[in-house]
Amino acid sequence: MENLEFLKTLCELSATSGSEKAVQDFLEKEFGALSLYIKRSGLGDVIATNFDEGECDILFDAHSDQVGFVATEILDNGFIKVSPVGSPDPRAVSGAKVRVCGKETIEGVITTTPPHLSKGEELRELNEIYVDTCLSDIEGKVSVGDRICFEPVFMPLLNKKIAATGLDNKVSILALYMAAKKLLGSDKKIAFAFSGREEVGLCASGAAAETVNPRRAVVVDVSFGFSGKGQKSECGKLGGGVMIGFSPVLSEEFSLEAEEICKKNAIPSQREIMHSKTGTNADAISISGLGVKTITASIPIYAMHTGAETVLMRDAENTAEFLVKLVSGLEG
Amino acid sequence: MELLKRLCSFVAPSGSEGKLREFILSEIKDYAEKCEVDALGNLIVSVKGEKRASKKLMLIAHMDEVGFIVTDIMSNGLLKFNTVGGFCEEVLCGKSVEFKNGIKGVIIPAVALHQTSEKDRKTAPSVDDLFIDIGALDKEDAEKFVCLGDKASFEPNFSENEKCVISKALDDRIGVYILINLIKKGLLYDCVFVFSVQEEVGLRGATTSANRVSPDMAIIIDSTTASDLPEVSGSDRVCLLGKGGAVSFMDRATVYDEGFYKLIMKTAEKNSIPVQFKTRVAGGNDAGAVHKSGNGVVCAAVSTPCRYIHSAFSVAAKSDIKAIEDLLRATVSEILA
């Protein structure tokens, strides 16, 4: 499948944490089509490998879930009370279009506070918000526990920049897909893990890693791009290339090696400095099993956890290129 | 609803109504006796009915919508902007926008989520804490596509289900839609229709068009906040979806003519058309300018109940749109006899 088409199709699929079947089925099909072996962890995570047995040289992980909401109460007049799944950006919730994944798929709108009832600029708590399905009656159509996510958006902007829903972490999945296509002939044993439930506490990546027992792991995720306000030092630059993570919980020698590979191959890269845990699956994978030498390779985006995150495609391409060169540099 | 969908596909923030006006004109010109465009851009249309009217009645709906205007371009290519018309700031972040020239973008928060304080996360970001991202790589790149002063609206996004329409700019494309329908289907008496500009920035188009038309009476067809939401009860709801047009007795800009709105309510009752009062003295519409124009104009307002008005996805009931059209037709027959 062509890369942009792959991303667009993926962004159209809704996968709030733990409700990821549509995305998992899609990944099984598309990575299967590359003649890779498909394994499933005990938690259902899709793992595509180019080997059937033996020790895995390197694991690339990209989580397959996204933030959203869950229905907690079905109300009269087509309204639903919801709670967050993961951490949607509370600043981008009011008045957002959503997709209610019930017995059937229904579109809805998150209610806004009418001006005459508004208390200044105060936002509602995320477990105190309502979805309006714009229908009179939704009995039998939506149940408590049904998932709700931002209505998928996929909007190409200038310079191959994309605004889309769930780029966290679908653009990383794309990077793995681009890398996998270029690594088809590799003699190294590579696993691509699409672990679930990351947004609710890195719940599944350890299990995914233990399914293949890798020697090393690269966790590919998105990170914050600096837009001009706040602390520049804690953010990446969009267009600045793959963000190589440096953190006390990552392998320092592996981070340095990664940086060297980028330099040697003229792949744009930037350092991402984290003073403690990374907040990514690397925190879980590095201490899975008997321990895995792990780094993060992040793609900078704007507007994380809103309904329309933005990314420059070339940062995803650089990230994929880094993964390819990393494999070819691995010792026999 | 195809016509309403088309009307909602225009990017027409206050002061940039031109393309929408051209489209409206193309829809109605074959039915009009006379069409004029004034200096501000109001479209004024005289339509012959089956009979001559005893008084001059003006029906007015505004063409413009709330939107955004570019105020600065950052070195990294992101756009700073301000709002055109009134917004609750909580509805801005994360929404898609479109400029008149077709360039698209999204409104992003300036401060990354992990750097927000607890207070930041509980407060709607103001326009100073938001940017529009169009994908430009830097300032120079952005300037190839967007200039300071360029305007945008929410990206067209019309959809519908069995009960409602969901779109940006329902305020007041529904009013425009109803007026076009009335013109095309014909009325019993002569009327003047006005498609006004710059309502959202202070009823400015209505001021000059009322001066030009000098009507005896006017009905304003606009949209108003429906707060029929969970946790809201009684008159705080303002009006309810599905209960017909909302007739105003008073808002922040106008005290309406008692005889006129009572006649409208009675006409609705007589014709079994759903109708409701707007139950809160809030908001305002073109009546604020029209009723004070010339030597005074007797005004009434019939508004479409609209949830999440002035946001990217406002919601209105299809049955209300039909009810308002029916009510206006019946009212014209009643008062101009």
CSV table of N, CA, C and O in Angstrom, one decimal, chain B residues 13-14 65-69 81-85 87 152-154:
chain,number,residue,atom,x,y,z
B,13,PRO,N,-16.8,35.0,6.5
B,13,PRO,CA,-16.8,35.8,7.8
B,13,PRO,C,-17.2,37.2,7.5
B,13,PRO,O,-17.1,37.7,6.3
B,14,SER,N,-17.6,38.0,8.5
B,14,SER,CA,-18.0,39.3,8.3
B,14,SER,C,-17.1,40.1,7.5
B,14,SER,O,-15.9,40.1,7.7
B,65,GLU,N,-20.7,35.1,8.9
B,65,GLU,CA,-20.5,34.2,10.0
B,65,GLU,C,-19.3,34.6,10.8
B,65,GLU,O,-18.5,35.4,10.4
B,66,VAL,N,-19.2,34.1,12.0
B,66,VAL,CA,-18.0,34.3,12.8
B,66,VAL,C,-16.8,33.7,12.2
B,66,VAL,O,-17.0,32.7,11.4
B,67,GLY,N,-15.7,34.2,12.4
B,67,GLY,CA,-14.5,33.7,11.8
B,67,GLY,C,-13.2,34.2,12.4
B,67,GLY,O,-13.2,34.5,13.6
B,68,PHE,N,-12.1,34.2,11.6
B,68,PHE,CA,-10.8,34.5,12.1
B,68,PHE,C,-10.1,35.5,11.2
B,68,PHE,O,-10.3,35.4,10.0
B,69,ILE,N,-9.2,36.3,11.7
B,69,ILE,CA,-8.4,37.2,10.9
B,69,ILE,C,-6.9,37.1,11.3
B,69,ILE,O,-6.6,37.1,12.5
B,81,PHE,N,-3.7,34.9,15.2
B,81,PHE,CA,-5.0,35.4,14.7
B,81,PHE,C,-5.8,36.0,15.8
B,81,PHE,O,-5.5,35.8,17.0
B,82,ASN,N,-6.9,36.7,15.4
B,82,ASN,CA,-7.9,37.1,16.3
B,82,ASN,C,-9.2,36.7,15.8
B,82,ASN,O,-9.3,36.2,14.6
B,83,THR,N,-10.3,36.8,16.6
B,83,THR,CA,-11.6,36.4,16.2
B,83,THR,C,-12.3,37.5,15.5
B,83,THR,O,-12.2,38.7,15.8
B,84,VAL,N,-13.2,37.1,14.6
B,84,VAL,CA,-14.1,38.1,13.9
B,84,VAL,C,-15.5,37.7,14.4
B,84,VAL,O,-16.0,36.6,14.1
B,85,GLY,N,-16.1,38.5,15.2
B,85,GLY,CA,-17.4,38.2,15.8
B,85,GLY,C,-17.2,37.6,17.2
B,85,GLY,O,-16.0,37.3,17.6
B,87,PHE,N,-17.0,34.9,20.2
B,87,PHE,CA,-16.8,33.5,20.4
B,87,PHE,C,-16.7,33.2,21.9
B,87,PHE,O,-16.2,34.0,22.7
B,152,ALA,N,-10.5,33.7,7.7
B,152,ALA,CA,-10.9,32.3,7.6
B,152,ALA,C,-12.2,32.1,8.3
B,152,ALA,O,-12.6,32.9,9.2
B,153,SER,N,-12.8,30.9,8.1
B,153,SER,CA,-13.9,30.5,8.9
B,153,SER,C,-13.6,29.0,9.3
B,153,SER,O,-12.6,28.5,8.8
B,154,PHE,N,-14.4,28.4,10.1
B,154,PHE,CA,-14.3,27.0,10.3
B,154,PHE,C,-14.4,26.3,9.0
B,154,PHE,O,-15.1,26.8,8.1
